[in-house]
Amino acid sequence: MSFQPVRFYQTGTFTVGNRLLDQDNRSVQATQVRTNSLNSGHRACQGCGEALGARYAIDAAMVASDRQLIAANATGCLEVFSTPYPETSWQIPWIHSLFGNTAAVATGIAAAMRIKGRSDVRIVAQGGDGGTTDIGFGCLSGMFERNDDVLYICYDNEAYMNTGVQRSSATPPAVRTATTMPVGPEPGNVFGQGKNVPLIAMAHGIPYVATATVADLRDLEYKVKRAIGIRGAKYIHIFVPCPLGWGSASNETIQLARMVKECGLFPVYEAENGEVVSVSKIRKQIPVEEYMRPQRRYAHLFGKTPATKVIAKIQAMADRNIKKFGLLEEGVNR
Ligand SMILES: Cc1ncc(C[n+]2csc(CCOP(=O)(O)OP(=O)(O)O)c2C)c(N)n1
Ligand code: SF4
């Protein structure tokens, strides 16, 4: 009979490895306090920012709701890698909606809970940037406008990753995707288009809007917990690097998420009722080039003759954010 030794690598789960470890020997990830709502064993790529962001966001929502949480999930990587039929990595009540109607499905769940008098149950809707900024945008705006009691979380990896890296309206200018190839006089994605959904959410005047990155998971957890405690519509937009779609190394996910904030391209803030109330300041400002260079989706800008004009235009976008949100502590972080 063949013999298979028990391995202890799955210590972040409720599977055999976790249960066999003594309390003292458990890693932080294997602590019994953590709900592991998005459990290990799913099929995300190595270094997937979306998997990391969802794991921390949903665990924080579980803690904040006293484990009374239901999630609706748009079609996209998060749904596909976590639920290859008949398996699932979710350890919460979880429903897969269509690609474009997650906000509406979550609204329906919230209405059902209201009718049942279950004000203790909290509802999360989640999706990628395509499901949020493009096809799901109408349902999302309706959810905001009605101030439905739902927290919507967008995991922004800046393209349609699940179907092969097509451009979305959250794809940054000059980026190479399968549908914005680096050819012609202005290679990559166009400048001056796209949508800034956190600002659009704020324009709806909803109680709470926040942005976050997977480089600061404590900040992310804090924002999710805050949002769960607020009644009405809430929106959190999380920056989640995608090694496969960006052509970045899987061990650079956190570093890229840190650098996008430190260069000013992705401002991290909170807003209440349409007004910015707190901003995460840049600790040490870096040029956008430092953030872009390790990603192959920008490789066409760094050839033999670097596209200095294009890089300068992207730097100008970061500078505008820095000014608009007051991201620099004067005299401290340059
Ligand atoms: C109506 C409809 N159109 C197209 C698709 C195919 N489709 C599934 S997921 C997806 C892209 C998802 O992109 P995004 O929302 O950015 O999530 P990601 O995979 O990047 O996490 C597309 C186009 C679909 N499922 N339904
Ligand atoms: S393609 Fe990107 S978003 Fe999808 S599982 Fe892989 S790393 Fe994550």
GROMACS .gro file of C-alpha atoms and ligand atoms in nm:
model
  368
    1MET     CA    1   0.000   0.000   0.000
    2SER     CA    2   0.139   0.344  -0.087
    3PHE     CA    3   0.213   0.579   0.198
    4GLN     CA    4   0.142   0.951   0.185
    5PRO     CA    5   0.288   1.170   0.459
    6VAL     CA    6   0.069   1.444   0.608
    7ARG     CA    7   0.193   1.787   0.503
    8PHE     CA    8   0.147   2.098   0.707
    9TYR     CA    9   0.157   2.361   0.435
   10GLN     CA   10  -0.216   2.437   0.447
   11THR     CA   11  -0.196   2.608   0.784
   12GLY     CA   12  -0.423   2.898   0.686
   13THR     CA   13  -0.732   2.681   0.664
   14PHE     CA   14  -0.967   2.458   0.855
   15THR     CA   15  -0.821   2.160   0.675
   16VAL     CA   16  -0.610   1.892   0.835
   17GLY     CA   17  -0.290   2.096   0.872
   18ASN     CA   18  -0.458   2.368   1.071
   19ARG     CA   19  -0.642   2.139   1.309
   20LEU     CA   20  -0.335   1.929   1.386
   21LEU     CA   21  -0.119   2.224   1.489
   22ASP     CA   22  -0.092   2.326   1.853
   23GLN     CA   23  -0.224   2.672   1.930
   24ASP     CA   24   0.132   2.792   1.998
   25ASN     CA   25   0.262   2.667   1.666
   26ARG     CA   26  -0.005   2.826   1.448
   27SER     CA   27   0.094   3.104   1.214
   28VAL     CA   28  -0.087   3.439   1.223
   29GLN     CA   29  -0.287   3.321   0.925
   30ALA     CA   30  -0.392   3.005   1.104
   31THR     CA   31  -0.523   3.178   1.415
   32GLN     CA   32  -0.869   3.055   1.512
   33VAL     CA   33  -0.992   3.416   1.522
   34ARG     CA   34  -0.948   3.449   1.145
   35THR     CA   35  -1.256   3.316   0.970
   36ASN     CA   36  -1.081   3.218   0.646
   37SER     CA   37  -1.399   3.305   0.462
   38LEU     CA   38  -1.211   3.275   0.134
   39ASN     CA   39  -1.027   2.957   0.209
   40SER     CA   40  -0.706   2.824   0.058
   41GLY     CA   41  -0.702   2.569  -0.222
   42HIS     CA   42  -0.856   2.808  -0.475
   43ARG     CA   43  -0.706   2.851  -0.820
   44ALA     CA   44  -0.584   3.210  -0.829
   45CYS     CA   45  -0.242   3.271  -0.983
   46GLN     CA   46   0.056   3.296  -0.753
   47GLY     CA   47   0.078   3.651  -0.614
   48CYS     CA   48  -0.280   3.742  -0.712
   49GLY     CA   49  -0.367   4.076  -0.549
   50GLU     CA   50  -0.739   4.013  -0.589
   51ALA     CA   51  -0.725   3.689  -0.386
   52LEU     CA   52  -0.531   3.865  -0.111
   53GLY     CA   53  -0.760   4.169  -0.107
   54ALA     CA   54  -1.077   3.957  -0.100
   55ARG     CA   55  -0.944   3.735   0.177
   56TYR     CA   56  -0.872   4.030   0.404
   57ALA     CA   57  -1.181   4.230   0.308
   58ILE     CA   58  -1.426   3.946   0.365
   59ASP     CA   59  -1.260   3.827   0.686
   60ALA     CA   60  -1.284   4.186   0.818
   61ALA     CA   61  -1.649   4.205   0.712
   62MET     CA   62  -1.717   3.877   0.893
   63VAL     CA   63  -1.563   4.009   1.213
   64ALA     CA   64  -1.751   4.340   1.185
   65SER     CA   65  -2.086   4.168   1.120
   66ASP     CA   66  -2.040   3.912   1.395
   67ARG     CA   67  -2.032   3.646   1.122
   68GLN     CA   68  -2.369   3.748   0.980
   69LEU     CA   69  -2.259   3.814   0.623
   70ILE     CA   70  -2.391   3.733   0.275
   71ALA     CA   71  -2.188   3.808  -0.039
   72ALA     CA   72  -2.292   3.847  -0.401
   73ASN     CA   73  -2.013   3.809  -0.655
   74ALA     CA   74  -1.992   3.926  -1.016
   75THR     CA   75  -1.844   3.701  -1.283
   76GLY     CA   76  -1.469   3.752  -1.305
   77CYS     CA   77  -1.145   3.606  -1.173
   78LEU     CA   78  -1.254   3.613  -0.809
   79GLU     CA   79  -1.564   3.410  -0.887
   80VAL     CA   80  -1.395   3.175  -1.134
   81PHE     CA   81  -1.087   3.089  -0.930
   82SER     CA   82  -1.286   3.040  -0.608
   83THR     CA   83  -1.572   2.824  -0.735
   84PRO     CA   84  -1.477   2.569  -1.000
   85TYR     CA   85  -1.792   2.351  -0.983
   86PRO     CA   86  -1.849   2.149  -0.766
   87GLU     CA   87  -1.587   2.303  -0.536
   88THR     CA   88  -1.591   2.629  -0.346
   89SER     CA   89  -1.341   2.821  -0.135
   90TRP     CA   90  -1.611   3.033   0.029
   91GLN     CA   91  -1.707   2.960   0.387
   92ILE     CA   92  -1.993   3.212   0.391
   93PRO     CA   93  -2.334   3.232   0.221
   94TRP     CA   94  -2.219   3.340  -0.126
   95ILE     CA   95  -2.404   3.380  -0.455
   96HIS     CA   96  -2.267   3.417  -0.806
   97SER     CA   97  -2.466   3.684  -0.992
   98LEU     CA   98  -2.430   3.769  -1.359
   99PHE     CA   99  -2.128   3.971  -1.476
  100GLY     CA  100  -2.325   4.296  -1.469
  101ASN     CA  101  -2.590   4.276  -1.196
  102THR     CA  102  -2.411   4.210  -0.866
  103ALA     CA  103  -2.522   4.540  -0.714
  104ALA     CA  104  -2.885   4.462  -0.802
  105VAL     CA  105  -2.863   4.107  -0.664
  106ALA     CA  106  -2.714   4.243  -0.339
  107THR     CA  107  -2.990   4.502  -0.321
  108GLY     CA  108  -3.246   4.222  -0.351
  109ILE     CA  109  -3.079   4.026  -0.070
  110ALA     CA  110  -3.078   4.340   0.147
  111ALA     CA  111  -3.451   4.391   0.077
  112ALA     CA  112  -3.525   4.029   0.168
  113MET     CA  113  -3.333   4.062   0.495
  114ARG     CA  114  -3.523   4.383   0.572
  115ILE     CA  115  -3.860   4.210   0.518
  116LYS     CA  116  -3.748   3.925   0.743
  117GLY     CA  117  -3.646   4.170   1.014
  118ARG     CA  118  -3.283   4.052   0.998
  119SER     CA  119  -3.110   4.387   1.047
  120ASP     CA  120  -2.812   4.197   1.190
  121VAL     CA  121  -2.727   4.043   0.851
  122ARG     CA  122  -2.489   4.257   0.645
  123ILE     CA  123  -2.457   4.237   0.267
  124VAL     CA  124  -2.147   4.267   0.049
  125ALA     CA  125  -2.139   4.286  -0.331
  126GLN     CA  126  -1.805   4.237  -0.501
  127GLY     CA  127  -1.656   4.234  -0.848
  128GLY     CA  128  -1.363   4.328  -1.067
  129ASP     CA  129  -1.317   4.664  -1.234
  130GLY     CA  130  -1.488   4.542  -1.553
  131GLY     CA  131  -1.793   4.424  -1.360
  132THR     CA  132  -1.796   4.752  -1.169
  133THR     CA  133  -1.690   5.037  -1.394
  134ASP     CA  134  -1.831   4.894  -1.718
  135ILE     CA  135  -2.113   4.640  -1.740
  136GLY     CA  136  -2.232   4.668  -1.378
  137PHE     CA  137  -2.214   5.045  -1.363
  138GLY     CA  138  -2.589   5.111  -1.412
  139CYS     CA  139  -2.691   4.870  -1.135
  140LEU     CA  140  -2.422   5.015  -0.909
  141SER     CA  141  -2.535   5.373  -0.966
  142GLY     CA  142  -2.894   5.266  -0.889
  143MET     CA  143  -2.778   5.102  -0.567
  144PHE     CA  144  -2.603   5.426  -0.469
  145GLU     CA  145  -2.894   5.647  -0.569
  146ARG     CA  146  -3.142   5.443  -0.361
  147ASN     CA  147  -2.886   5.431  -0.077
  148ASP     CA  148  -2.937   5.055  -0.044
  149ASP     CA  149  -2.782   4.900   0.264
  150VAL     CA  150  -2.498   4.721   0.081
  151LEU     CA  151  -2.119   4.745   0.086
  152TYR     CA  152  -1.990   4.721  -0.272
  153ILE     CA  153  -1.623   4.624  -0.306
  154CYS     CA  154  -1.442   4.668  -0.637
  155TYR     CA  155  -1.116   4.476  -0.680
  156ASP     CA  156  -0.940   4.687  -0.939
  157ASN     CA  157  -0.673   4.505  -1.141
  158GLU     CA  158  -0.722   4.751  -1.424
  159ALA     CA  159  -0.848   4.515  -1.697
  160TYR     CA  160  -1.074   4.217  -1.772
  161MET     CA  161  -0.834   3.951  -1.649
  162ASN     CA  162  -1.059   3.648  -1.643
  163THR     CA  163  -1.122   3.656  -2.016
  164GLY     CA  164  -0.766   3.732  -2.125
  165VAL     CA  165  -0.665   4.087  -2.027
  166GLN     CA  166  -0.896   4.311  -2.227
  167ARG     CA  167  -0.917   4.684  -2.156
  168SER     CA  168  -1.177   4.816  -1.910
  169SER     CA  169  -1.267   5.175  -1.832
  170ALA     CA  170  -1.030   5.145  -1.534
  171THR     CA  171  -0.729   5.058  -1.754
  172PRO     CA  172  -0.471   5.338  -1.726
  173PRO     CA  173  -0.341   5.532  -2.028
  174ALA     CA  174  -0.056   5.380  -2.235
  175VAL     CA  175  -0.107   5.034  -2.085
  176ARG     CA  176  -0.076   4.732  -2.310
  177THR     CA  177  -0.373   4.494  -2.299
  178ALA     CA  178  -0.499   4.237  -2.549
  179THR     CA  179  -0.722   4.509  -2.697
  180THR     CA  180  -0.484   4.807  -2.662
  181MET     CA  181  -0.171   4.681  -2.833
  182PRO     CA  182   0.153   4.883  -2.830
  183VAL     CA  183   0.140   4.974  -3.197
  184GLY     CA  184   0.099   5.295  -3.397
  185PRO     CA  185   0.186   5.652  -3.304
  186GLU     CA  186   0.016   5.631  -2.960
  187PRO     CA  187   0.081   5.274  -2.843
  188GLY     CA  188  -0.126   5.115  -2.567
  189ASN     CA  189  -0.443   5.247  -2.407
  190VAL     CA  190  -0.565   5.597  -2.491
  191PHE     CA  191  -0.526   5.900  -2.267
  192GLY     CA  192  -0.816   6.098  -2.133
  193GLN     CA  193  -1.080   5.829  -2.109
  194GLY     CA  194  -1.188   5.587  -1.837
  195LYS     CA  195  -1.389   5.635  -1.522
  196ASN     CA  196  -1.296   5.723  -1.169
  197VAL     CA  197  -1.566   5.528  -0.984
  198PRO     CA  198  -1.470   5.634  -0.628
  199LEU     CA  199  -1.526   5.999  -0.731
  200ILE     CA  200  -1.848   5.905  -0.912
  201ALA     CA  201  -1.964   5.720  -0.598
  202MET     CA  202  -1.891   6.034  -0.396
  203ALA     CA  203  -2.097   6.239  -0.641
  204HIS     CA  204  -2.396   6.023  -0.543
  205GLY     CA  205  -2.348   6.156  -0.186
  206ILE     CA  206  -2.353   5.805  -0.033
  207PRO     CA  207  -2.252   5.775   0.335
  208TYR     CA  208  -1.911   5.614   0.282
  209VAL     CA  209  -1.653   5.577   0.004
  210ALA     CA  210  -1.294   5.460   0.049
  211THR     CA  211  -0.996   5.350  -0.154
  212ALA     CA  212  -0.730   5.105  -0.035
  213THR     CA  213  -0.448   4.886  -0.162
  214VAL     CA  214  -0.325   4.540  -0.070
  215ALA     CA  215   0.000   4.700   0.047
  216ASP     CA  216  -0.172   4.819   0.365
  217LEU     CA  217  -0.396   4.537   0.482
  218ARG     CA  218  -0.461   4.691   0.824
  219ASP     CA  219  -0.595   5.004   0.654
  220LEU     CA  220  -0.807   4.786   0.427
  221GLU     CA  221  -0.949   4.593   0.724
  222TYR     CA  222  -1.023   4.916   0.910
  223LYS     CA  223  -1.215   5.058   0.612
  224VAL     CA  224  -1.420   4.742   0.561
  225LYS     CA  225  -1.508   4.726   0.930
  226ARG     CA  226  -1.610   5.092   0.924
  227ALA     CA  227  -1.825   5.042   0.617
  228ILE     CA  228  -2.001   4.738   0.763
  229GLY     CA  229  -2.100   4.950   1.065
  230ILE     CA  230  -2.269   5.215   0.850
  231ARG     CA  231  -2.628   5.181   0.721
  232GLY     CA  232  -2.690   5.270   0.356
  233ALA     CA  233  -2.475   5.238   0.045
  234LYS     CA  234  -2.098   5.205   0.085
  235TYR     CA  235  -1.824   5.170  -0.176
  236ILE     CA  236  -1.463   5.051  -0.133
  237HIS     CA  237  -1.225   5.047  -0.429
  238ILE     CA  238  -0.921   4.825  -0.372
  239PHE     CA  239  -0.610   4.837  -0.591
  240VAL     CA  240  -0.505   4.475  -0.659
  241PRO     CA  241  -0.204   4.402  -0.884
  242CYS     CA  242  -0.242   4.110  -1.126
  243PRO     CA  243   0.092   3.939  -1.208
  244LEU     CA  244  -0.052   3.759  -1.510
  245GLY     CA  245  -0.219   4.058  -1.674
  246TRP     CA  246   0.047   4.313  -1.585
  247GLY     CA  247   0.351   4.101  -1.661
  248SER     CA  248   0.487   4.156  -1.313
  249ALA     CA  249   0.665   3.911  -1.084
  250SER     CA  250   0.433   3.732  -0.843
  251ASN     CA  251   0.651   3.838  -0.550
  252GLU     CA  252   0.616   4.207  -0.644
  253THR     CA  253   0.242   4.239  -0.584
  254ILE     CA  254   0.271   4.416  -0.250
  255GLN     CA  255   0.559   4.634  -0.366
  256LEU     CA  256   0.365   4.753  -0.672
  257ALA     CA  257   0.060   4.827  -0.459
  258ARG     CA  258   0.281   5.032  -0.227
  259MET     CA  259   0.451   5.214  -0.515
  260VAL     CA  260   0.126   5.313  -0.688
  261LYS     CA  261   0.031   5.504  -0.374
  262GLU     CA  262   0.378   5.646  -0.315
  263CYS     CA  263   0.397   5.790  -0.668
  264GLY     CA  264   0.051   5.948  -0.645
  265LEU     CA  265  -0.121   5.753  -0.924
  266PHE     CA  266  -0.364   5.589  -0.679
  267PRO     CA  267  -0.476   5.820  -0.397
  268VAL     CA  268  -0.582   5.637  -0.080
  269TYR     CA  269  -0.857   5.816   0.110
  270GLU     CA  270  -1.196   5.803   0.282
  271ALA     CA  271  -1.501   6.014   0.204
  272GLU     CA  272  -1.827   6.063   0.391
  273ASN     CA  273  -2.141   6.197   0.227
  274GLY     CA  274  -1.942   6.313  -0.077
  275GLU     CA  275  -1.659   6.487   0.112
  276VAL     CA  276  -1.303   6.358   0.159
  277VAL     CA  277  -1.244   6.315   0.533
  278SER     CA  278  -0.904   6.145   0.549
  279VAL     CA  279  -0.608   6.087   0.321
  280SER     CA  280  -0.313   5.847   0.351
  281LYS     CA  281  -0.017   6.071   0.291
  282ILE     CA  282   0.273   5.970   0.068
  283ARG     CA  283   0.559   5.863   0.293
  284LYS     CA  284   0.839   5.893   0.039
  285GLN     CA  285   0.749   6.018  -0.304
  286ILE     CA  286   0.877   5.819  -0.602
  287PRO     CA  287   0.858   5.900  -0.975
  288VAL     CA  288   0.589   5.712  -1.169
  289GLU     CA  289   0.864   5.552  -1.376
  290GLU     CA  290   0.979   5.351  -1.075
  291TYR     CA  291   0.630   5.202  -1.040
  292MET     CA  292   0.583   5.140  -1.414
  293ARG     CA  293   0.921   4.994  -1.510
  294PRO     CA  294   0.883   4.646  -1.345
  295GLN     CA  295   0.556   4.583  -1.533
  296ARG     CA  296   0.570   4.438  -1.883
  297ARG     CA  297   0.240   4.610  -1.974
  298TYR     CA  298   0.450   4.931  -1.983
  299ALA     CA  299   0.756   4.773  -2.150
  300HIS     CA  300   0.697   4.954  -2.482
  301LEU     CA  301   0.763   5.286  -2.302
  302PHE     CA  302   1.109   5.176  -2.187
  303GLY     CA  303   1.273   5.054  -2.507
  304LYS     CA  304   1.598   5.180  -2.661
  305THR     CA  305   1.444   5.526  -2.680
  306PRO     CA  306   1.224   5.571  -2.373
  307ALA     CA  307   0.888   5.739  -2.443
  308THR     CA  308   0.971   6.037  -2.224
  309LYS     CA  309   0.672   6.244  -2.338
  310VAL     CA  310   0.427   5.968  -2.249
  311ILE     CA  311   0.596   5.906  -1.913
  312ALA     CA  312   0.580   6.281  -1.843
  313LYS     CA  313   0.206   6.280  -1.916
  314ILE     CA  314   0.157   5.997  -1.667
  315GLN     CA  315   0.372   6.183  -1.411
  316ALA     CA  316   0.145   6.484  -1.463
  317MET     CA  317  -0.157   6.266  -1.376
  318ALA     CA  318   0.012   6.164  -1.049
  319ASP     CA  319   0.102   6.528  -0.976
  320ARG     CA  320  -0.261   6.631  -1.028
  321ASN     CA  321  -0.373   6.367  -0.774
  322ILE     CA  322  -0.108   6.482  -0.526
  323LYS     CA  323  -0.239   6.838  -0.552
  324LYS     CA  324  -0.609   6.752  -0.558
  325PHE     CA  325  -0.598   6.520  -0.253
  326GLY     CA  326  -0.313   6.691  -0.065
  327LEU     CA  327  -0.109   6.370  -0.063
  328LEU     CA  328   0.222   6.528   0.036
  329GLU     CA  329   0.309   6.642   0.385
  330GLU     CA  330   0.481   6.970   0.298
  331GLY     CA  331   0.856   6.954   0.349
  332VAL     CA  332   0.855   6.601   0.491
  333ASN     CA  333   0.840   6.338   0.224
  334ARG     CA  334   1.024   6.459  -0.084
  335LIG     C1  335  -2.283   3.960  -2.022
  335LIG     C2  336  -2.147   3.898  -2.017
  335LIG     N1  337  -2.053   3.942  -2.102
  335LIG     C3  338  -1.929   3.890  -2.099
  335LIG     C4  339  -1.900   3.791  -2.009
  335LIG     C5  340  -1.761   3.730  -2.011
  335LIG     N2  341  -1.682   3.774  -1.898
  335LIG     C6  342  -1.676   3.702  -1.784
  335LIG     S1  343  -1.572   3.767  -1.671
  335LIG     C7  344  -1.529   3.891  -1.776
  335LIG     C8  345  -1.425   3.992  -1.739
  335LIG     C9  346  -1.416   4.019  -1.592
  335LIG     O1  347  -1.332   4.130  -1.573
  335LIG     P1  348  -1.331   4.209  -1.437
  335LIG     O2  349  -1.468   4.243  -1.394
  335LIG     O3  350  -1.237   4.324  -1.452
  335LIG     O4  351  -1.276   4.103  -1.333
  335LIG     P2  352  -1.133   4.030  -1.327
  335LIG     O5  353  -1.149   3.901  -1.399
  335LIG     O6  354  -1.033   4.121  -1.387
  335LIG     O7  355  -1.112   4.011  -1.181
  335LIG    C10  356  -1.599   3.883  -1.897
  335LIG    C11  357  -1.584   3.975  -2.009
  335LIG    C12  358  -2.001   3.746  -1.922
  335LIG     N3  359  -1.978   3.652  -1.830
  335LIG     N4  360  -2.124   3.802  -1.928
  336SF4     S1  361  -0.534   3.659  -1.381
  336SF4    FE1  362  -0.479   3.817  -1.230
  336SF4     S2  363  -0.668   3.857  -1.112
  336SF4    FE2  364  -0.693   3.661  -1.220
  336SF4     S3  365  -0.630   3.502  -1.074
  336SF4    FE3  366  -0.450   3.554  -1.201
  336SF4     S4  367  -0.342   3.715  -1.086
  336SF4    FE4  368  -0.550   3.701  -1.003
   0.00000   0.00000   0.00000
